[in-house]
Amino acid sequence: MAYLLTLPILVYVIGATFGMPLSFGLGLSLKNGVVYLVGLMLCMRIAIRGNYKFEQPLIFTCFAIMIIYAIVTWLMAGLVIHYDAYQIVPSAISLKGSLIDNAIIFTLFFFGVRDAKDCILLTKVLVAVVALSNILCILSIEGIVYIHGVAATPGQEGRVQGVYGDANETAALVAGMLPAFVAMVLSDGAAWALLWIVCAIGSIAMLFMTVSRGAFVAMGIAYPVCIYTFRRYIAIRQVFIWAGALVGLGVVALAAAGPRFVTLFLTRFINESDVSSLDYISSGRSAIWARAIGKMMSYPITLFTGFGWNVYDTMGFFYVPHNSYLMMWFELGLVGLLSFLLILFRIVTTTRRAAEVADPVSRTYLIAFVFGFAAFLVAIFFVNTYLTWAYMWMYAALSLRLALCVAQAPQRSRPAGAGTGRVLRRSRRKGVAEPGSGRARPVAGAS
């Protein structure tokens, strides 16, 4: 089943990279068709084997609440309230594509894998193909190679519009997956580590070419918080080494991106940051947020109920809200927003706790996920996300399954893979407690 799950990953990434719509109309496409097919096979497997149990009920209950409430508000908006210019059929397609399908993807990847080895394997596949698609797009944009159909293009102000949404959305995805490269370099052998370093350079180059301040702010907030959270397992010396390595890779990536991106980067991060106007610094986001909240304040009941699924575009706003949380609150009210936040909170806390009892290899991947997912959650405070959630739900489901594997059986054998012994020896030298040892020795140099 784990190998079969590589098929949705490849279909999604290839479709995004080459701009293939893969659509059959009315919300049906090759992408969700593959997901449904693999989901059907998973259901048959569950029915035949019958050894599955319903895990993490809070997460799936919250998904169900969001979906049901979105359907109710969609019907109210289209059949009862009759908002001007509200289109009920396109809104239904949007609901299915961006909410129901994402819930199915999370469920499929969560129940489709059963052990830590498969979780790590699929995580590598996901992160690697996303990184390789970014490299492919960079090579095409820079004119190094000509590849017909590559979707990424130079966009507004010279910023690259990535294949995973606009510049800010692509940057949010890169920020969410960047720490995974550290985990893969630490856990794999030298030959594989070289490949991961190349992929990391490509991802960092894409990050710089999008020139997304929101993504850099997200990393500047989330990564230090996570370093403090996992200070028991991360030595200060390691922090400086990896920070220096990422800065060095960033310099290489920025130089490879070309002088025009260096100039654009300096302009957006230095010149615009010196401006005292909050509206200018936030690229107009503060004014956009104020107008959306002001609209809700005009109808106070909507602070609790929201206006309804996909209603924002009918309100006459010129810009999207550039804030995924505000968009959720505006349309689905506190019911949708709190359900969404509970899902995120449960995923993060479960993976964080599992890192405390995991073997060193699994712990590395769990910590990397928390770093990346936290950065992504901060980044989407500044951007609306449409295409990237499918990949992040895959990543979250795999990491959550890995967390449950190590939490339920902390004494099980380590995941097979190159470099496992190297990570274990390193952890022993640094004084990290082994799972199930009952005692924790201090980490050398830890704060």
Short mmCIF file of C-alpha atoms in Angstrom, two decimals:
data_model
loop_
_atom_site.label_atom_id
_atom_site.label_comp_id
_atom_site.label_asym_id
_atom_site.label_seq_id
_atom_site.Cartn_x
_atom_site.Cartn_y
_atom_site.Cartn_z
CA MET A 1 0.00 0.00 0.00
CA ALA A 2 2.85 2.37 0.78
CA TYR A 3 4.27 2.07 -2.74
CA LEU A 4 0.81 2.62 -4.19
CA LEU A 5 0.58 5.92 -2.30
CA THR A 6 3.45 7.27 -4.37
CA LEU A 7 1.03 7.44 -7.31
CA PRO A 8 -1.09 10.34 -5.93
CA ILE A 9 2.10 12.20 -5.01
CA LEU A 10 3.51 11.88 -8.51
CA VAL A 11 0.23 12.76 -10.23
CA TYR A 12 -0.24 15.88 -8.10
CA VAL A 13 3.35 17.09 -8.53
CA ILE A 14 3.59 16.36 -12.27
CA GLY A 15 0.23 18.01 -12.88
CA ALA A 16 1.31 21.12 -10.97
CA THR A 17 4.78 21.29 -12.51
CA PHE A 18 3.64 21.16 -16.12
CA GLY A 19 0.40 23.08 -15.63
CA MET A 20 -1.75 20.15 -16.63
CA PRO A 21 -5.38 20.73 -15.65
CA LEU A 22 -6.07 16.98 -15.68
CA SER A 23 -9.73 17.91 -15.32
CA PHE A 24 -12.76 16.05 -16.58
CA GLY A 25 -15.18 18.81 -15.52
CA LEU A 26 -17.56 19.28 -12.56
CA GLY A 27 -14.84 18.86 -9.96
CA LEU A 28 -13.53 15.58 -11.35
CA SER A 29 -9.92 15.23 -12.41
CA LEU A 30 -7.19 12.67 -12.81
CA LYS A 31 -5.74 13.82 -9.48
CA ASN A 32 -8.78 13.15 -7.34
CA GLY A 33 -9.62 10.12 -9.49
CA VAL A 34 -6.30 8.54 -8.46
CA VAL A 35 -6.96 9.47 -4.83
CA TYR A 36 -10.42 7.89 -4.95
CA LEU A 37 -9.06 4.75 -6.61
CA VAL A 38 -6.34 4.28 -4.01
CA GLY A 39 -8.90 5.10 -1.31
CA LEU A 40 -11.21 2.40 -2.66
CA MET A 41 -8.36 -0.11 -2.54
CA LEU A 42 -7.66 0.93 1.05
CA CYS A 43 -11.32 0.39 1.97
CA MET A 44 -11.21 -3.08 0.40
CA ARG A 45 -8.06 -3.85 2.35
CA ILE A 46 -9.67 -2.72 5.61
CA ALA A 47 -12.78 -4.80 4.88
CA ILE A 48 -10.74 -7.91 4.11
CA ARG A 49 -8.15 -7.71 6.86
CA GLY A 50 -10.25 -5.98 9.51
CA ASN A 51 -7.23 -5.10 11.64
CA TYR A 52 -7.66 -1.34 11.52
CA LYS A 53 -8.92 0.79 14.38
CA PHE A 54 -10.29 4.30 14.38
CA GLU A 55 -7.43 6.48 15.62
CA GLN A 56 -7.26 10.20 16.34
CA PRO A 57 -11.06 10.63 16.50
CA LEU A 58 -10.76 14.32 17.41
CA ILE A 59 -9.08 15.16 14.11
CA PHE A 60 -11.61 13.33 11.98
CA THR A 61 -14.52 14.68 14.00
CA CYS A 62 -13.27 18.21 13.36
CA PHE A 63 -12.90 17.46 9.65
CA ALA A 64 -16.49 16.18 9.63
CA ILE A 65 -17.76 19.28 11.47
CA MET A 66 -16.02 21.58 8.99
CA ILE A 67 -17.40 19.72 5.99
CA ILE A 68 -20.95 19.49 7.32
CA TYR A 69 -20.99 23.14 8.38
CA ALA A 70 -19.57 24.22 5.02
CA ILE A 71 -22.31 22.27 3.21
CA VAL A 72 -24.98 23.85 5.41
CA THR A 73 -23.66 27.39 4.83
CA TRP A 74 -23.31 26.70 1.10
CA LEU A 75 -26.98 25.72 0.91
CA MET A 76 -28.00 28.72 3.00
CA ALA A 77 -25.97 31.11 0.84
CA GLY A 78 -27.23 29.74 -2.45
CA LEU A 79 -30.83 28.76 -1.69
CA VAL A 80 -31.96 30.91 1.25
CA ILE A 81 -29.95 34.14 1.46
CA HIS A 82 -29.27 34.47 -2.30
CA TYR A 83 -26.12 36.59 -2.18
CA ASP A 84 -25.64 38.69 -5.29
CA ALA A 85 -23.43 36.96 -7.87
CA TYR A 86 -23.19 33.83 -5.71
CA GLN A 87 -22.79 30.78 -7.94
CA ILE A 88 -23.96 27.64 -6.22
CA VAL A 89 -22.46 25.05 -8.59
CA PRO A 90 -18.91 26.52 -8.74
CA SER A 91 -19.08 26.95 -4.97
CA ALA A 92 -19.98 23.27 -4.58
CA ILE A 93 -17.02 22.30 -6.77
CA SER A 94 -14.78 24.54 -4.67
CA LEU A 95 -16.05 22.94 -1.46
CA LYS A 96 -15.36 19.48 -2.77
CA GLY A 97 -11.93 20.32 -4.17
CA SER A 98 -10.49 22.35 -1.33
CA LEU A 99 -12.14 20.81 1.74
CA ILE A 100 -13.56 17.35 1.10
CA ASP A 101 -10.71 16.18 -1.15
CA ASN A 102 -8.09 17.41 1.30
CA ALA A 103 -9.80 15.52 4.12
CA ILE A 104 -9.79 12.39 1.95
CA ILE A 105 -6.07 12.87 1.18
CA PHE A 106 -5.24 13.17 4.87
CA THR A 107 -7.32 10.09 5.69
CA LEU A 108 -5.78 8.08 2.86
CA PHE A 109 -2.17 8.78 3.82
CA PHE A 110 -2.89 8.37 7.53
CA PHE A 111 -4.52 4.93 7.28
CA GLY A 112 -2.62 3.82 4.18
CA VAL A 113 0.70 3.34 5.99
CA ARG A 114 1.18 1.15 9.04
CA ASP A 115 4.82 1.34 10.10
CA ALA A 116 7.60 3.88 10.58
CA LYS A 117 9.68 2.65 7.66
CA ASP A 118 6.88 3.36 5.16
CA CYS A 119 6.21 6.76 6.71
CA ILE A 120 9.83 7.80 6.27
CA LEU A 121 9.98 6.39 2.74
CA LEU A 122 6.89 8.30 1.57
CA THR A 123 8.08 11.46 3.32
CA LYS A 124 11.31 11.26 1.32
CA VAL A 125 9.38 10.72 -1.91
CA LEU A 126 7.06 13.66 -1.25
CA VAL A 127 9.77 16.13 -0.26
CA ALA A 128 12.12 14.98 -3.03
CA VAL A 129 9.66 15.26 -5.92
CA VAL A 130 8.46 18.69 -4.75
CA ALA A 131 12.08 19.85 -4.58
CA LEU A 132 12.92 18.37 -7.98
CA SER A 133 9.91 20.11 -9.52
CA ASN A 134 11.19 23.42 -8.12
CA ILE A 135 14.64 22.74 -9.62
CA LEU A 136 13.06 21.91 -12.96
CA CYS A 137 11.11 25.15 -12.94
CA ILE A 138 14.17 27.20 -12.01
CA LEU A 139 16.16 25.69 -14.87
CA SER A 140 13.33 26.48 -17.27
CA ILE A 141 12.86 30.05 -16.04
CA GLU A 142 16.59 30.77 -16.23
CA GLY A 143 16.70 29.41 -19.79
CA ILE A 144 19.24 26.73 -18.92
CA VAL A 145 16.97 24.08 -20.39
CA TYR A 146 13.79 24.38 -22.39
CA ILE A 147 10.96 22.26 -21.08
CA HIS A 148 7.61 22.75 -22.72
CA GLY A 149 4.68 23.31 -20.38
CA VAL A 150 6.50 24.19 -17.16
CA ALA A 151 4.02 26.24 -15.18
CA ALA A 152 6.29 28.51 -13.14
CA THR A 153 6.87 31.92 -14.73
CA PRO A 154 8.33 35.33 -13.81
CA GLY A 155 5.39 37.21 -12.38
CA GLN A 156 4.59 40.44 -10.63
CA GLU A 157 7.62 42.71 -10.04
CA GLY A 158 9.89 39.98 -11.40
CA ARG A 159 9.01 37.54 -8.62
CA VAL A 160 8.69 33.93 -9.70
CA GLN A 161 5.18 32.54 -9.64
CA GLY A 162 5.84 28.98 -8.54
CA VAL A 163 3.97 25.90 -9.58
CA TYR A 164 2.29 25.54 -6.19
CA GLY A 165 0.12 28.62 -6.34
CA ASP A 166 1.37 32.20 -6.38
CA ALA A 167 4.78 33.30 -5.14
CA ASN A 168 3.76 33.48 -1.48
CA GLU A 169 1.98 30.13 -1.51
CA THR A 170 4.94 28.37 -3.14
CA ALA A 171 7.29 29.96 -0.59
CA ALA A 172 5.07 28.76 2.27
CA LEU A 173 5.33 25.19 0.98
CA VAL A 174 9.12 25.44 0.68
CA ALA A 175 9.39 26.81 4.23
CA GLY A 176 7.25 23.89 5.41
CA MET A 177 9.43 21.23 3.80
CA LEU A 178 12.89 22.76 4.17
CA PRO A 179 13.66 21.21 7.61
CA ALA A 180 12.99 17.74 6.16
CA PHE A 181 16.23 18.02 4.20
CA VAL A 182 18.14 18.36 7.46
CA ALA A 183 16.50 15.16 8.71
CA MET A 184 17.34 13.30 5.52
CA VAL A 185 20.96 14.47 5.49
CA LEU A 186 21.38 13.35 9.11
CA SER A 187 19.76 9.95 8.65
CA ASP A 188 21.08 8.86 5.24
CA GLY A 189 24.49 7.92 3.94
CA ALA A 190 26.92 10.28 2.22
CA ALA A 191 25.75 9.56 -1.33
CA TRP A 192 22.11 10.23 -0.51
CA ALA A 193 23.06 13.23 1.61
CA LEU A 194 24.60 14.86 -1.48
CA LEU A 195 21.31 14.47 -3.35
CA TRP A 196 19.37 16.01 -0.46
CA ILE A 197 21.79 18.95 -0.34
CA VAL A 198 21.24 19.59 -4.07
CA CYS A 199 17.48 19.43 -3.54
CA ALA A 200 17.79 21.80 -0.59
CA ILE A 201 19.73 24.31 -2.71
CA GLY A 202 17.01 24.16 -5.36
CA SER A 203 14.27 24.71 -2.79
CA ILE A 204 16.14 27.62 -1.18
CA ALA A 205 16.70 29.14 -4.62
CA MET A 206 12.97 28.94 -5.30
CA LEU A 207 12.35 30.55 -1.90
CA PHE A 208 14.58 33.48 -2.80
CA MET A 209 13.12 33.80 -6.30
CA THR A 210 9.60 34.12 -4.89
CA VAL A 211 10.90 36.93 -2.64
CA SER A 212 8.17 36.18 -0.11
CA ARG A 213 8.66 38.17 3.07
CA GLY A 214 5.89 36.20 4.75
CA ALA A 215 7.82 32.94 4.38
CA PHE A 216 11.00 34.43 5.84
CA VAL A 217 9.06 35.96 8.72
CA ALA A 218 7.43 32.57 9.32
CA MET A 219 10.80 30.83 9.49
CA GLY A 220 12.19 33.59 11.72
CA ILE A 221 9.34 33.04 14.18
CA ALA A 222 8.69 29.31 13.99
CA TYR A 223 12.21 27.91 13.83
CA PRO A 224 13.52 29.61 17.02
CA VAL A 225 10.38 28.59 18.91
CA CYS A 226 10.88 25.00 17.81
CA ILE A 227 14.56 25.12 18.75
CA TYR A 228 13.52 26.10 22.25
CA THR A 229 10.80 23.44 22.32
CA PHE A 230 13.25 20.69 21.38
CA ARG A 231 16.23 22.12 23.26
CA ARG A 232 16.63 18.78 25.05
CA TYR A 233 17.53 17.10 21.77
CA ILE A 234 19.25 19.92 19.88
CA ALA A 235 22.66 21.12 21.02
CA ILE A 236 23.54 24.78 20.60
CA ARG A 237 26.52 23.73 18.50
CA GLN A 238 24.14 21.92 16.12
CA VAL A 239 21.96 25.01 15.84
CA PHE A 240 24.89 27.16 14.77
CA ILE A 241 26.24 24.51 12.40
CA TRP A 242 22.93 24.02 10.60
CA ALA A 243 22.09 27.72 10.64
CA GLY A 244 25.46 28.42 9.05
CA ALA A 245 24.94 25.63 6.53
CA LEU A 246 21.53 26.97 5.52
CA VAL A 247 22.91 30.50 5.21
CA GLY A 248 25.74 29.18 3.05
CA LEU A 249 23.32 27.23 0.87
CA GLY A 250 21.17 30.35 0.69
CA VAL A 251 24.08 32.41 -0.59
CA VAL A 252 24.82 29.78 -3.23
CA ALA A 253 21.14 29.61 -4.19
CA LEU A 254 20.80 33.40 -4.37
CA ALA A 255 23.92 33.67 -6.53
CA ALA A 256 22.59 30.96 -8.81
CA ALA A 257 19.23 32.73 -9.06
CA GLY A 258 20.90 35.73 -10.69
CA PRO A 259 21.62 39.39 -9.88
CA ARG A 260 18.10 40.58 -10.63
CA PHE A 261 16.73 38.45 -7.78
CA VAL A 262 19.45 39.73 -5.45
CA THR A 263 18.37 43.29 -6.22
CA LEU A 264 14.70 42.46 -5.83
CA PHE A 265 15.38 40.64 -2.57
CA LEU A 266 17.31 43.57 -1.10
CA THR A 267 14.64 46.02 -2.27
CA ARG A 268 11.78 44.16 -0.64
CA PHE A 269 13.56 43.20 2.55
CA ILE A 270 15.60 46.31 3.26
CA ASN A 271 14.15 49.33 1.49
CA GLU A 272 10.49 48.50 2.12
CA SER A 273 11.15 47.43 5.71
CA ASP A 274 12.40 50.93 6.55
CA VAL A 275 9.01 52.44 5.77
CA SER A 276 7.05 53.38 8.88
CA SER A 277 3.59 52.77 7.40
CA LEU A 278 2.15 49.45 8.57
CA ASP A 279 0.01 49.25 5.46
CA TYR A 280 3.07 49.61 3.21
CA ILE A 281 5.18 47.14 5.20
CA SER A 282 2.40 44.56 5.05
CA SER A 283 1.90 45.17 1.29
CA GLY A 284 -1.62 46.43 1.98
CA ARG A 285 -2.63 43.38 4.03
CA SER A 286 -3.51 45.34 7.16
CA ALA A 287 -6.04 47.42 5.19
CA ILE A 288 -7.48 44.29 3.55
CA TRP A 289 -7.86 42.58 6.94
CA ALA A 290 -9.47 45.68 8.41
CA ARG A 291 -12.06 45.83 5.62
CA ALA A 292 -12.95 42.14 6.01
CA ILE A 293 -13.29 42.39 9.79
CA GLY A 294 -15.24 45.63 9.38
CA LYS A 295 -17.69 43.82 7.11
CA MET A 296 -18.19 41.17 9.78
CA MET A 297 -18.66 43.84 12.45
CA SER A 298 -21.47 45.31 10.33
CA TYR A 299 -23.32 42.02 10.85
CA PRO A 300 -22.16 40.90 14.33
CA ILE A 301 -23.80 37.48 14.06
CA THR A 302 -21.29 36.62 11.32
CA LEU A 303 -18.50 36.83 13.90
CA PHE A 304 -19.87 33.50 15.13
CA THR A 305 -21.57 32.03 12.04
CA GLY A 306 -19.51 33.42 9.16
CA PHE A 307 -21.08 34.53 5.88
CA GLY A 308 -21.02 31.10 4.24
CA TRP A 309 -18.80 28.97 2.06
CA ASN A 310 -17.17 30.82 -0.87
CA VAL A 311 -19.06 34.04 -0.09
CA TYR A 312 -16.01 36.30 0.24
CA ASP A 313 -15.76 36.82 -3.53
CA THR A 314 -19.35 38.09 -3.68
CA MET A 315 -18.77 40.89 -1.16
CA GLY A 316 -17.19 43.32 -3.61
CA PHE A 317 -13.68 43.12 -2.16
CA PHE A 318 -10.98 43.87 -4.71
CA TYR A 319 -8.34 41.65 -3.08
CA VAL A 320 -8.41 38.23 -1.47
CA PRO A 321 -7.83 38.44 2.31
CA HIS A 322 -4.21 37.21 2.16
CA ASN A 323 -4.80 35.34 5.41
CA SER A 324 -6.00 31.73 5.48
CA TYR A 325 -7.30 31.99 9.05
CA LEU A 326 -9.25 35.16 8.33
CA MET A 327 -10.73 33.54 5.21
CA MET A 328 -11.86 30.54 7.26
CA TRP A 329 -13.35 32.80 9.95
CA PHE A 330 -15.07 35.06 7.42
CA GLU A 331 -16.79 32.19 5.61
CA LEU A 332 -17.27 29.45 8.23
CA GLY A 333 -17.27 31.49 11.43
CA LEU A 334 -15.99 30.22 14.74
CA VAL A 335 -17.29 26.71 14.03
CA GLY A 336 -15.01 26.28 11.04
CA LEU A 337 -12.07 28.23 12.44
CA LEU A 338 -11.97 26.43 15.81
CA SER A 339 -12.35 23.02 14.14
CA PHE A 340 -9.48 23.89 11.81
CA LEU A 341 -7.28 25.07 14.68
CA LEU A 342 -8.04 21.96 16.72
CA ILE A 343 -6.88 19.75 13.85
CA LEU A 344 -3.62 21.67 13.57
CA PHE A 345 -3.09 21.72 17.34
CA ARG A 346 -3.69 18.00 17.66
CA ILE A 347 -1.25 17.15 14.87
CA VAL A 348 1.51 19.34 16.27
CA THR A 349 1.14 18.24 19.90
CA THR A 350 0.94 14.54 19.01
CA THR A 351 4.09 14.63 16.89
CA ARG A 352 5.91 16.74 19.47
CA ARG A 353 5.15 14.30 22.29
CA ALA A 354 6.09 11.30 20.16
CA ALA A 355 9.53 12.80 19.51
CA GLU A 356 10.28 12.34 23.21
CA VAL A 357 10.01 8.52 23.00
CA ALA A 358 11.11 7.97 19.42
CA ASP A 359 14.32 6.32 18.26
CA PRO A 360 16.88 8.85 16.97
CA VAL A 361 16.01 8.39 13.29
CA SER A 362 12.26 8.79 13.78
CA ARG A 363 12.84 11.62 16.22
CA THR A 364 14.82 13.50 13.58
CA TYR A 365 11.93 13.28 11.12
CA LEU A 366 9.32 14.21 13.74
CA ILE A 367 11.28 17.25 14.86
CA ALA A 368 11.80 18.31 11.24
CA PHE A 369 8.05 18.04 10.63
CA VAL A 370 7.20 20.20 13.63
CA PHE A 371 9.73 22.81 12.46
CA GLY A 372 8.32 22.86 8.94
CA PHE A 373 4.65 22.61 9.82
CA ALA A 374 4.96 25.42 12.36
CA ALA A 375 6.64 27.63 9.74
CA PHE A 376 3.90 26.80 7.24
CA LEU A 377 1.17 27.66 9.75
CA VAL A 378 2.78 31.04 10.41
CA ALA A 379 3.30 31.67 6.68
CA ILE A 380 -0.38 31.12 5.82
CA PHE A 381 -1.22 34.00 8.15
CA PHE A 382 -0.02 36.15 5.25
CA VAL A 383 -1.39 34.25 2.25
CA ASN A 384 -4.43 32.34 1.07
CA THR A 385 -3.61 28.71 0.39
CA TYR A 386 -5.33 26.74 -2.34
CA LEU A 387 -2.90 24.29 -3.96
CA THR A 388 -0.37 23.69 -1.19
CA TRP A 389 -2.69 22.09 1.38
CA ALA A 390 -2.85 18.80 -0.52
CA TYR A 391 0.91 18.35 -0.08
CA MET A 392 0.95 19.53 3.52
CA TRP A 393 -1.91 17.20 4.44
CA MET A 394 0.07 14.32 2.94
CA TYR A 395 3.12 15.35 4.97
CA ALA A 396 1.07 15.84 8.14
CA ALA A 397 -0.68 12.47 7.82
CA LEU A 398 2.61 10.62 7.30
CA SER A 399 4.22 12.38 10.26
CA LEU A 400 1.22 11.74 12.48
CA ARG A 401 1.28 8.04 11.57
CA LEU A 402 5.01 7.97 12.32
CA ALA A 403 4.29 9.59 15.68
CA LEU A 404 1.69 6.94 16.54
CA CYS A 405 4.04 4.13 15.46
CA VAL A 406 6.83 5.24 17.77
CA ALA A 407 4.47 6.18 20.61
CA GLN A 408 2.65 2.86 20.58
CA ALA A 409 5.80 0.76 20.31
CA PRO A 410 8.82 2.75 21.55
CA GLN A 411 10.88 -0.44 21.83
CA ARG A 412 10.27 -1.62 18.26
CA SER A 413 13.21 -2.03 15.94
CA ARG A 414 14.47 1.04 14.21
CA PRO A 415 13.33 1.89 10.67
CA ALA A 416 15.63 0.31 8.15
CA GLY A 417 17.65 2.68 6.06
CA ALA A 418 21.10 3.87 5.23
CA GLY A 419 22.83 5.86 7.92
CA THR A 420 20.70 4.62 10.83
CA GLY A 421 23.68 3.44 12.82
CA ARG A 422 25.47 6.72 12.18
CA VAL A 423 22.62 8.72 13.71
CA LEU A 424 22.41 6.38 16.70
CA ARG A 425 26.13 6.63 17.39
CA ARG A 426 25.96 10.40 17.14
CA SER A 427 23.03 10.53 19.57
CA ARG A 428 24.87 8.36 22.10
CA ARG A 429 27.94 10.57 21.94
CA LYS A 430 25.76 13.60 22.57
CA GLY A 431 24.08 11.94 25.55
CA VAL A 432 20.53 11.66 24.23
CA ALA A 433 18.44 9.18 26.19
CA GLU A 434 17.49 6.04 24.30
CA PRO A 435 13.76 5.26 24.02
CA GLY A 436 12.51 3.32 27.00
CA SER A 437 15.69 3.87 29.01
CA GLY A 438 13.71 5.52 31.78
CA ARG A 439 16.24 8.30 32.24
CA ALA A 440 17.52 11.21 30.21
CA ARG A 441 21.12 12.24 30.16
CA PRO A 442 21.89 15.88 29.41
CA VAL A 443 22.77 16.82 25.86
CA ALA A 444 26.18 18.29 25.56
CA GLY A 445 25.98 21.99 24.88
CA ALA A 446 22.18 22.10 25.14
CA SER A 447 20.68 25.26 26.50
#
